[in-house]
PDB file of C-alpha atoms in Angstrom:
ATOM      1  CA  UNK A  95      17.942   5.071  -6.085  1.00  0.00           C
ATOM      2  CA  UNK A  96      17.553   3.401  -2.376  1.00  0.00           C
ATOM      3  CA  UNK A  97      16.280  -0.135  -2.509  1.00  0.00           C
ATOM      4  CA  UNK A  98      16.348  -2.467   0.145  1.00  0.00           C
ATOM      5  CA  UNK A  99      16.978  -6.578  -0.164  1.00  0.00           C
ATOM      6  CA  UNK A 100      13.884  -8.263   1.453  1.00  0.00           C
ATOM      7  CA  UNK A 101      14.109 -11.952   3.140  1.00  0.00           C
ATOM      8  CA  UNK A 102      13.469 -13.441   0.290  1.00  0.00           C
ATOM      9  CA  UNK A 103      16.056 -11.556  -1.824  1.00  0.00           C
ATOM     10  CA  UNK A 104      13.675  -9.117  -3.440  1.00  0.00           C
ATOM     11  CA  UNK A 105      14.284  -5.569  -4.176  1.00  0.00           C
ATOM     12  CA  UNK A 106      12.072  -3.142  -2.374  1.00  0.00           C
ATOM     13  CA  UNK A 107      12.336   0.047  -3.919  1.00  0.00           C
ATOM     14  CA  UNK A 108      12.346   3.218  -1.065  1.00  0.00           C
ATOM     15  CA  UNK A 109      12.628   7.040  -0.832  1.00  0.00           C
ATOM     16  CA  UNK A 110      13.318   9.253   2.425  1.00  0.00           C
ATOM     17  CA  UNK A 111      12.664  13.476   2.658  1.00  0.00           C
ATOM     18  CA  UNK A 112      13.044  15.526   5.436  1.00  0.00           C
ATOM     19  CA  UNK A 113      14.440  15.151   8.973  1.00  0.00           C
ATOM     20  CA  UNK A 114      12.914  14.090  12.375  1.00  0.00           C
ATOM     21  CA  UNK A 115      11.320  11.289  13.647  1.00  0.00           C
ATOM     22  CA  UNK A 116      10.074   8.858  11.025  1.00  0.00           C
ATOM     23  CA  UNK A 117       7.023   8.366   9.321  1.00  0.00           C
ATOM     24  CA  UNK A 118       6.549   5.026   7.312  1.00  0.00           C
ATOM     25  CA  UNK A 119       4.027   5.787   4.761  1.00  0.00           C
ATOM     26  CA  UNK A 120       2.286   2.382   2.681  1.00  0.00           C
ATOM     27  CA  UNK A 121       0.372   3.195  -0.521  1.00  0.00           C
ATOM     28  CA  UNK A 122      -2.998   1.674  -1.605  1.00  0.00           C
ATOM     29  CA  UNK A 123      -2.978  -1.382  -3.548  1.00  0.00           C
ATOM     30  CA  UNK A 124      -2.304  -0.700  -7.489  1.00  0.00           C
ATOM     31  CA  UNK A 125      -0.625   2.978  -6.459  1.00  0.00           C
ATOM     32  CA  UNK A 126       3.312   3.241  -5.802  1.00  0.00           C
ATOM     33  CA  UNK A 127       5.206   6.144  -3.483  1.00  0.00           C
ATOM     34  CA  UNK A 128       4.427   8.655  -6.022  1.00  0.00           C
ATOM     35  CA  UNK A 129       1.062   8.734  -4.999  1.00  0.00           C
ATOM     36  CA  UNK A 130       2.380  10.715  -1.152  1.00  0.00           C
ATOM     37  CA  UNK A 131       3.692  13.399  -3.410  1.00  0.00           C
ATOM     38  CA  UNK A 132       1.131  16.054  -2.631  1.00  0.00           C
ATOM     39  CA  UNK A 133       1.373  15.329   1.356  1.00  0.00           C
ATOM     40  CA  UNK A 134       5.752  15.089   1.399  1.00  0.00           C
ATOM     41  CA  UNK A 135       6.724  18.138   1.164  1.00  0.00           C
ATOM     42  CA  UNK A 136       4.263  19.922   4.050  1.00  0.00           C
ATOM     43  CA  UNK A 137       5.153  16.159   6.230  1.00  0.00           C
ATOM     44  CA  UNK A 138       8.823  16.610   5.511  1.00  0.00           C
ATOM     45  CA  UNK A 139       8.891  19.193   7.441  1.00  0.00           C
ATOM     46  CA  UNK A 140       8.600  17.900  10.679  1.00  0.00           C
ATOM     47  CA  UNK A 141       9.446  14.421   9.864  1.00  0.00           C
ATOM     48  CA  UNK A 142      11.564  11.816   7.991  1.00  0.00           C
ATOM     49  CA  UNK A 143       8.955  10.618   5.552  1.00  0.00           C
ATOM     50  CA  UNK A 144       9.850   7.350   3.977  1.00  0.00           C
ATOM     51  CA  UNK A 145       7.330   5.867   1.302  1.00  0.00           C
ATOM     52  CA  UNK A 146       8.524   2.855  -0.487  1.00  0.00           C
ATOM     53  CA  UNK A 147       6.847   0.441  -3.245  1.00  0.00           C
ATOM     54  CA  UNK A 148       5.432  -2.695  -2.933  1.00  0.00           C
ATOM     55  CA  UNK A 149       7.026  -6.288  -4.128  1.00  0.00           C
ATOM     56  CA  UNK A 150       5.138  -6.111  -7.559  1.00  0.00           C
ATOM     57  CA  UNK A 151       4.684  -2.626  -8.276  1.00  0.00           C
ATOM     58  CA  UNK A 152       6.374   0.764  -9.092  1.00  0.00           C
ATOM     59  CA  UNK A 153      10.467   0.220  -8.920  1.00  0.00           C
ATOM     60  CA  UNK A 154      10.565  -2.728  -6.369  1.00  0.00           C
ATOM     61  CA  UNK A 155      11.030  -6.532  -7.916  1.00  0.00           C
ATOM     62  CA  UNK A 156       8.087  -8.596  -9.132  1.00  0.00           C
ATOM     63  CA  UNK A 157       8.826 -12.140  -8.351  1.00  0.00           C
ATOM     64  CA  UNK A 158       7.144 -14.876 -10.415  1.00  0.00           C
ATOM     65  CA  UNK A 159       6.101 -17.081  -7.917  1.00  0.00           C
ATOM     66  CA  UNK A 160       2.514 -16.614  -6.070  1.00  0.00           C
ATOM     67  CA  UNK A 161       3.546 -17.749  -3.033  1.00  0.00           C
ATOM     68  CA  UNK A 162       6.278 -14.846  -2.788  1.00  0.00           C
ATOM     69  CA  UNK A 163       2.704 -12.357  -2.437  1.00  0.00           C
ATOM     70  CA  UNK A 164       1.491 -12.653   1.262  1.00  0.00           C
ATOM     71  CA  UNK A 165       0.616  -9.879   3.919  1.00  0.00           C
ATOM     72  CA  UNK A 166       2.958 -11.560   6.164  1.00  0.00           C
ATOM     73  CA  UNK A 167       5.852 -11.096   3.651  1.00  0.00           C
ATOM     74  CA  UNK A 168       4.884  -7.418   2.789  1.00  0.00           C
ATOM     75  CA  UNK A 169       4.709  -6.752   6.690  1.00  0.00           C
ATOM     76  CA  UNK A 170       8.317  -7.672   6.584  1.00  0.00           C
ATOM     77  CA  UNK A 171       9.221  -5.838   3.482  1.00  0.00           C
ATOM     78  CA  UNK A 172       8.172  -3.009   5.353  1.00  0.00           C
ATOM     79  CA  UNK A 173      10.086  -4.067   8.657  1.00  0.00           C
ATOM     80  CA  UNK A 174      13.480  -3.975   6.117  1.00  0.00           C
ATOM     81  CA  UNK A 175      12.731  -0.650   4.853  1.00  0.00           C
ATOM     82  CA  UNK A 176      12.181   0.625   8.148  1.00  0.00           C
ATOM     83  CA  UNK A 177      15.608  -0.654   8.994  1.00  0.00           C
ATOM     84  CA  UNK A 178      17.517   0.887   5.696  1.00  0.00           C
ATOM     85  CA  UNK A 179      15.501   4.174   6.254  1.00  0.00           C
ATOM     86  CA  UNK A 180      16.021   4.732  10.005  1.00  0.00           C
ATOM     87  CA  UNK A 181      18.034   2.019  11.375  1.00  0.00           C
ATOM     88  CA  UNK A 182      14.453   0.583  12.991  1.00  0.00           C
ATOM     89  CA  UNK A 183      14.207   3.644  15.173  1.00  0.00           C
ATOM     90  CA  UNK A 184      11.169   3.953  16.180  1.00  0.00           C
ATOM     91  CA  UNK A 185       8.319   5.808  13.997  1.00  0.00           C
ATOM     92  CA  UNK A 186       4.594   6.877  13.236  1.00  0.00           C
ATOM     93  CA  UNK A 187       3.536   4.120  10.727  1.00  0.00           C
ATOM     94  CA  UNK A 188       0.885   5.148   8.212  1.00  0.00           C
ATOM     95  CA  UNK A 189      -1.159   3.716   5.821  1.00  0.00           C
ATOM     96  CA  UNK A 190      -3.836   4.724   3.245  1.00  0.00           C
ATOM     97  CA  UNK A 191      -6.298   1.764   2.308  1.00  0.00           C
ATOM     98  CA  UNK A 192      -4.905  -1.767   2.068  1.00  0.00           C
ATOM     99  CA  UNK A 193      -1.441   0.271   3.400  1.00  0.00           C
ATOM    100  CA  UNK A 194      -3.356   0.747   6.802  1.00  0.00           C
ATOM    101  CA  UNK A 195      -3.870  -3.276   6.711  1.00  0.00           C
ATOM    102  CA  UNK A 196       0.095  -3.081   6.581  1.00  0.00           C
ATOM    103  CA  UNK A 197       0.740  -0.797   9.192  1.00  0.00           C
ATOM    104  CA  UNK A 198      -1.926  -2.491  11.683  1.00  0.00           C
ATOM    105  CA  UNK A 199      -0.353  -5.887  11.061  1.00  0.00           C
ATOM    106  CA  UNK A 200       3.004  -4.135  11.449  1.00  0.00           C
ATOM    107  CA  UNK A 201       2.454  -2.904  14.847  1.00  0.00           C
ATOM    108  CA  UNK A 202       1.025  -5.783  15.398  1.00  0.00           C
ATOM    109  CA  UNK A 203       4.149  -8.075  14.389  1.00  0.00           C
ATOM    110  CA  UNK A 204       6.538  -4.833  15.879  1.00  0.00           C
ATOM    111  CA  UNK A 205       4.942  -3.256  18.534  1.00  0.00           C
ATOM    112  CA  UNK A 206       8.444  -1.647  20.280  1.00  0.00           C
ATOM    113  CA  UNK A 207       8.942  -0.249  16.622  1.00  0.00           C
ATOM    114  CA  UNK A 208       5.483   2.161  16.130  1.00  0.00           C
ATOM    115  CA  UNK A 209       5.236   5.163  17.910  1.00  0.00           C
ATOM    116  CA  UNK A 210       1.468   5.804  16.625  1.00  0.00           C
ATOM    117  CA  UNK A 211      -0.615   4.158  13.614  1.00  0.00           C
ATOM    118  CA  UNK A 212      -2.174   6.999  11.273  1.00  0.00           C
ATOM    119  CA  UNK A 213      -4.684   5.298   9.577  1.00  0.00           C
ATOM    120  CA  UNK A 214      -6.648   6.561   6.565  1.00  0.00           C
ATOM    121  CA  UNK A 215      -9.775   4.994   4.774  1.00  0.00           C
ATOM    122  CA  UNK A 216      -9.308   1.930   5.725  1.00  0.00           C
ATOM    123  CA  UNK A 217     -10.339  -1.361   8.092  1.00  0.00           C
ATOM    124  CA  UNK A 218      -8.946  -4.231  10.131  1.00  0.00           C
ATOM    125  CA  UNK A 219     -11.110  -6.515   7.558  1.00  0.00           C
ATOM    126  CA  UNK A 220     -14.636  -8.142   7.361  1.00  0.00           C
ATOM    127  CA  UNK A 221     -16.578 -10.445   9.325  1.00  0.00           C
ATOM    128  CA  UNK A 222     -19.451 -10.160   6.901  1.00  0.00           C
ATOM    129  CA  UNK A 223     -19.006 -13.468   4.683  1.00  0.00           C
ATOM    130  CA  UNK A 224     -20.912 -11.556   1.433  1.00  0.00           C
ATOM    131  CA  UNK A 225     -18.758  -7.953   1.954  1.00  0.00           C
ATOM    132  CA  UNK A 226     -15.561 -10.196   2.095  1.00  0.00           C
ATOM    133  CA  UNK A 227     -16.708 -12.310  -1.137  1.00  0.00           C
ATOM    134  CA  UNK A 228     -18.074  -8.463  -2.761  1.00  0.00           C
ATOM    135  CA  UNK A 229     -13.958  -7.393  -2.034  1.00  0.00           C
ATOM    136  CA  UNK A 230     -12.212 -10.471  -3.402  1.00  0.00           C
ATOM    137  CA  UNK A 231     -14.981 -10.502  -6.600  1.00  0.00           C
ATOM    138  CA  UNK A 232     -13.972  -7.077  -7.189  1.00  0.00           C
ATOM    139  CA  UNK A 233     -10.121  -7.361  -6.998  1.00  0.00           C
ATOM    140  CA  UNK A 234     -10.632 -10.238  -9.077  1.00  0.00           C
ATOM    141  CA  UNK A 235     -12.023  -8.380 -11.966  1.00  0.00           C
ATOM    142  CA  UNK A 236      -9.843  -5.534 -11.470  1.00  0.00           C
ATOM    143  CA  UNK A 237      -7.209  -7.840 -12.150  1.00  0.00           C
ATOM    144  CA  UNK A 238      -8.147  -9.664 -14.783  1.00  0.00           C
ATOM    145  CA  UNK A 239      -9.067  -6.530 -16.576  1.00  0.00           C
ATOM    146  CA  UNK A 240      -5.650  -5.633 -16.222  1.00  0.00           C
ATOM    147  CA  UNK A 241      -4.739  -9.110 -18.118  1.00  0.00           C
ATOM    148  CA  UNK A 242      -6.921  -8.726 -20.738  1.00  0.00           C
ATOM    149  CA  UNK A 243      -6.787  -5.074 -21.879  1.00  0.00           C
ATOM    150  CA  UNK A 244      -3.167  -3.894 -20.325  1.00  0.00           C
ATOM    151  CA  UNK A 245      -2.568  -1.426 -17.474  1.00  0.00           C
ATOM    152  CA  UNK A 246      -2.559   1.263 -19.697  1.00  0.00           C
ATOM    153  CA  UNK A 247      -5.832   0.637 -20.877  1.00  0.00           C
ATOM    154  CA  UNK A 248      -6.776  -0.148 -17.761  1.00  0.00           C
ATOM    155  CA  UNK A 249      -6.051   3.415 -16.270  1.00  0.00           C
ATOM    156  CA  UNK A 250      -8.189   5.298 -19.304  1.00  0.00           C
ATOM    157  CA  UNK A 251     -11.258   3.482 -17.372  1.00  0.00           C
ATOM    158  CA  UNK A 252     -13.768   6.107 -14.991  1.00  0.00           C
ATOM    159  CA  UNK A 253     -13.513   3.647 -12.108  1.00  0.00           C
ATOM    160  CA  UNK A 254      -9.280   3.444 -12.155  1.00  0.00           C
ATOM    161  CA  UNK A 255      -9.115   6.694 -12.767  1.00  0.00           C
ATOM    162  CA  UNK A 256     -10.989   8.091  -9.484  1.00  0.00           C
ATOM    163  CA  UNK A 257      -9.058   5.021  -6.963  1.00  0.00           C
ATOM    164  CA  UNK A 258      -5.936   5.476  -9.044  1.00  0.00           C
ATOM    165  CA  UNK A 259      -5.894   9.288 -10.267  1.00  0.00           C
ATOM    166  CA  UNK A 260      -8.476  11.021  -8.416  1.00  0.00           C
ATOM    167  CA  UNK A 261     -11.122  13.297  -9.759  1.00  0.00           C
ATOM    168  CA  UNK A 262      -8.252  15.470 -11.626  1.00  0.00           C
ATOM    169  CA  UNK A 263      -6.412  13.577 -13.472  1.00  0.00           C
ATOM    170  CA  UNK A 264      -5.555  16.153 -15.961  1.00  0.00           C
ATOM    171  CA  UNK A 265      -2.833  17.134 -13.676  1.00  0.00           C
ATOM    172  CA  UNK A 266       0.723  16.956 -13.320  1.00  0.00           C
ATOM    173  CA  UNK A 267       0.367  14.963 -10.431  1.00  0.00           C
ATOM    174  CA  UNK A 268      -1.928  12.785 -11.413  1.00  0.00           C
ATOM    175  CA  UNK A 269       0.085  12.201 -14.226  1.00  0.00           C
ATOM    176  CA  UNK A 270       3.252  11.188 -12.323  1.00  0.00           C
ATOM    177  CA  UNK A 271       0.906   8.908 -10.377  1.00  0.00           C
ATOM    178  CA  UNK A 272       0.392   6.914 -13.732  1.00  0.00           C
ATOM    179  CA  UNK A 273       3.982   6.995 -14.612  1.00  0.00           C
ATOM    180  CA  UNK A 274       4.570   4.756 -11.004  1.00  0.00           C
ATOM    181  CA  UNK A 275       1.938   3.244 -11.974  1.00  0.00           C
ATOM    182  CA  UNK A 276       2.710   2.132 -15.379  1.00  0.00           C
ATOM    183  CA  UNK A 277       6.484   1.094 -13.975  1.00  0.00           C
ATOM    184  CA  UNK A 278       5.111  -1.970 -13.203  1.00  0.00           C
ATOM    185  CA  UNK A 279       3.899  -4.889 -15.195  1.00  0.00           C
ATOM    186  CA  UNK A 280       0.383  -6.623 -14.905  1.00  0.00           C
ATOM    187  CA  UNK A 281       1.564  -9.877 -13.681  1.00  0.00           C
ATOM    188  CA  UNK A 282       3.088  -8.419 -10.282  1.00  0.00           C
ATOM    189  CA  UNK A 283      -0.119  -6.545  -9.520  1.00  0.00           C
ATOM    190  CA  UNK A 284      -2.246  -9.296 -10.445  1.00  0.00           C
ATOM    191  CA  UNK A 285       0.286 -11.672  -8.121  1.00  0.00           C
ATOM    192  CA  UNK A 286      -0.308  -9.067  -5.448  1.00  0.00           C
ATOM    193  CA  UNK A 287      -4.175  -8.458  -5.456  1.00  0.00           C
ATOM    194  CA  UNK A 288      -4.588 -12.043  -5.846  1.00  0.00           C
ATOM    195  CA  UNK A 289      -2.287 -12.896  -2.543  1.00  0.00           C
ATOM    196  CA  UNK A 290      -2.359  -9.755  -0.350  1.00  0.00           C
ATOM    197  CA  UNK A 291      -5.086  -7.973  -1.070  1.00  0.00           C
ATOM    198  CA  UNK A 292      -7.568 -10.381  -1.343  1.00  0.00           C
ATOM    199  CA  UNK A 293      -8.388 -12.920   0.909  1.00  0.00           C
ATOM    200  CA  UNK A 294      -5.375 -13.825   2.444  1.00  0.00           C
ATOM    201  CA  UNK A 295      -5.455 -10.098   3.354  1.00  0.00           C
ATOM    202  CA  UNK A 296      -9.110  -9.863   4.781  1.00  0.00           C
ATOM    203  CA  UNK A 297      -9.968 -13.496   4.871  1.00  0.00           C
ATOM    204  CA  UNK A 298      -7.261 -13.920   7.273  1.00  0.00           C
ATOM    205  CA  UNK A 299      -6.029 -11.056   8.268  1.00  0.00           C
ATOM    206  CA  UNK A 300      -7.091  -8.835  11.700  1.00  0.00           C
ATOM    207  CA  UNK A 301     -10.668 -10.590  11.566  1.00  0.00           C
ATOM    208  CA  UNK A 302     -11.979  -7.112  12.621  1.00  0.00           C
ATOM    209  CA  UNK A 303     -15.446  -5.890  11.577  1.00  0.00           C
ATOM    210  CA  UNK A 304     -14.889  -2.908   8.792  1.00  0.00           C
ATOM    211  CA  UNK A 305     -17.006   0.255   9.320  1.00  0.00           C
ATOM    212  CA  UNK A 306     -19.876   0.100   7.254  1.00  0.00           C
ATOM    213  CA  UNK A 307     -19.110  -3.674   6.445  1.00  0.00           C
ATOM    214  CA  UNK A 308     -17.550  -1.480   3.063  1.00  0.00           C
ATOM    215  CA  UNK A 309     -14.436  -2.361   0.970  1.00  0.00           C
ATOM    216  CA  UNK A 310     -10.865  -1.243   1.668  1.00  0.00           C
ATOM    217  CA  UNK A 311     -10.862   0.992  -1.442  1.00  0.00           C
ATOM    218  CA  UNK A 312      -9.524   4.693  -0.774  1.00  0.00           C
ATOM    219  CA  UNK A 313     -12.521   6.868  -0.035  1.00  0.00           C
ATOM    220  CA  UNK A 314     -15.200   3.789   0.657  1.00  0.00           C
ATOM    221  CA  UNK A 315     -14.751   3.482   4.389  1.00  0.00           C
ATOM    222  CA  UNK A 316     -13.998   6.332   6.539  1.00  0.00           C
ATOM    223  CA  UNK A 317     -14.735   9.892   5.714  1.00  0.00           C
ATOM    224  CA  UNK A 318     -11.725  10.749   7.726  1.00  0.00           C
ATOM    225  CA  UNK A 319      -8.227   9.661   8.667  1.00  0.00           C
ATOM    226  CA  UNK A 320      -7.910   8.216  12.249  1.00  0.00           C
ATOM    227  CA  UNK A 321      -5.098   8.129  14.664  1.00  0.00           C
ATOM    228  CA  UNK A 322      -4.686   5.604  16.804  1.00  0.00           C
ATOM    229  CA  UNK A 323      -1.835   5.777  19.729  1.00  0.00           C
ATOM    230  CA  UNK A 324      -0.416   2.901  21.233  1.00  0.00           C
ATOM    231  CA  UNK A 325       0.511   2.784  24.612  1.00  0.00           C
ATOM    232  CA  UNK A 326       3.993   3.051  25.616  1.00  0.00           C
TER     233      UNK A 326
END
């Protein structure tokens, strides 16, 4: 399996498929690589897809210590998979939900890097002081729910489920979605939601003004995928 060292000597777990220019895919928050399996196979054709795991989740390290969770470390876990996937070349970076918070702040930080963002159902963050405080309150539960009951547990729950497995998860897919899911332990996700997700993430992160004023959730803020093209 491909893993990458990241600057602060943690093991970022990656996978590549297909040929062409690449495409840097970042999960949701809670969901691993598995979760692009549906899309690879019909993207690998015209592109190197490379989806990777989070510090914390799936098959990448979970380091102990909180201060090791930050969106500006994840931005550069991303910039070292980019390098062991395609030698920095650059690529179309994508992200679904908090992964489009990645892939902004990455073109951001890397500009000559990103071809084009792809950008799905997500936000550059909140301005609205009560939607912000509504975001971290519910990634707060979410992870202490995860500390009380387990992750398994926490997946048998209706709202999980539909963020985490979608609205069939009777399937096969679905059910290798839980299996990344359940690689990792509750103390790296918690570490995670607690430092990346939540408000260092949107209390500090692009300072935009998210459609809707909704939450960064998959589904809950734009009906539709976006593409946004930098200039060259």
């Amino acid at each position: 399996m491909p893993f990458v060292e990241a600057s602060d000597g943690a093991k970022i777990f990656w996978q590549a498929q297909g040929s062409g220019p690449p495409l840097l895919l970042s999960n949701a928050s809670f969901s691993t690589h598995l979760h692009w399996a549906g899309q690879l196979d019909a993207l690998a054709r015209f592109a190197r897809v490379v989806t990777w795991d989070y510090r914390g989740h799936g098959l990448s390290d979970a380091p102990e210590q909180a201060e090791r969770y930050t969106l500006s470390q994840v931005v550069d876990d991303l910039r070292c998979v980019h390098d062991a996937a395609a030698g920095g070349e650059p690529a179309f970076v994508g992200g679904l939900s908090v992964g489009g918070i990645v892939s902004l702040s990455y073109a951001r930080a890397h500009r000559e890097r990103v071809k084009a963002l792809l950008l799905l159902n997500t936000g550059p963050g909140f301005k609205n002081p009560d939607a912000l405080a509504q975001w971290e309150s519910m990634l707060e539960r979410a992870a202490a729910k995860m500390g009380e009951v387990g992750l398994e547990k926490y997946l048998e729950g209706s709202r999980a489920q539909a963020e985490l497995l979608g609205l069939r998860p009777e399937t096969e897919q679905a059910a290798e979605a839980r299996r990344g899911i359940l690689r990792a332990g509750v103390p790296g996700l918690q570490r995670f939601a607690r430092g990346v997700a939540g408000p260092a993430l949107l209390g500090r992160g692009l300072r935009g003004n998210a459609p809707g004023g909704g939450a960064l959730r998959g589904g809950r803020l734009l009906e539709q995928g976006a593409t946004v093209l930098l200039d060259p």
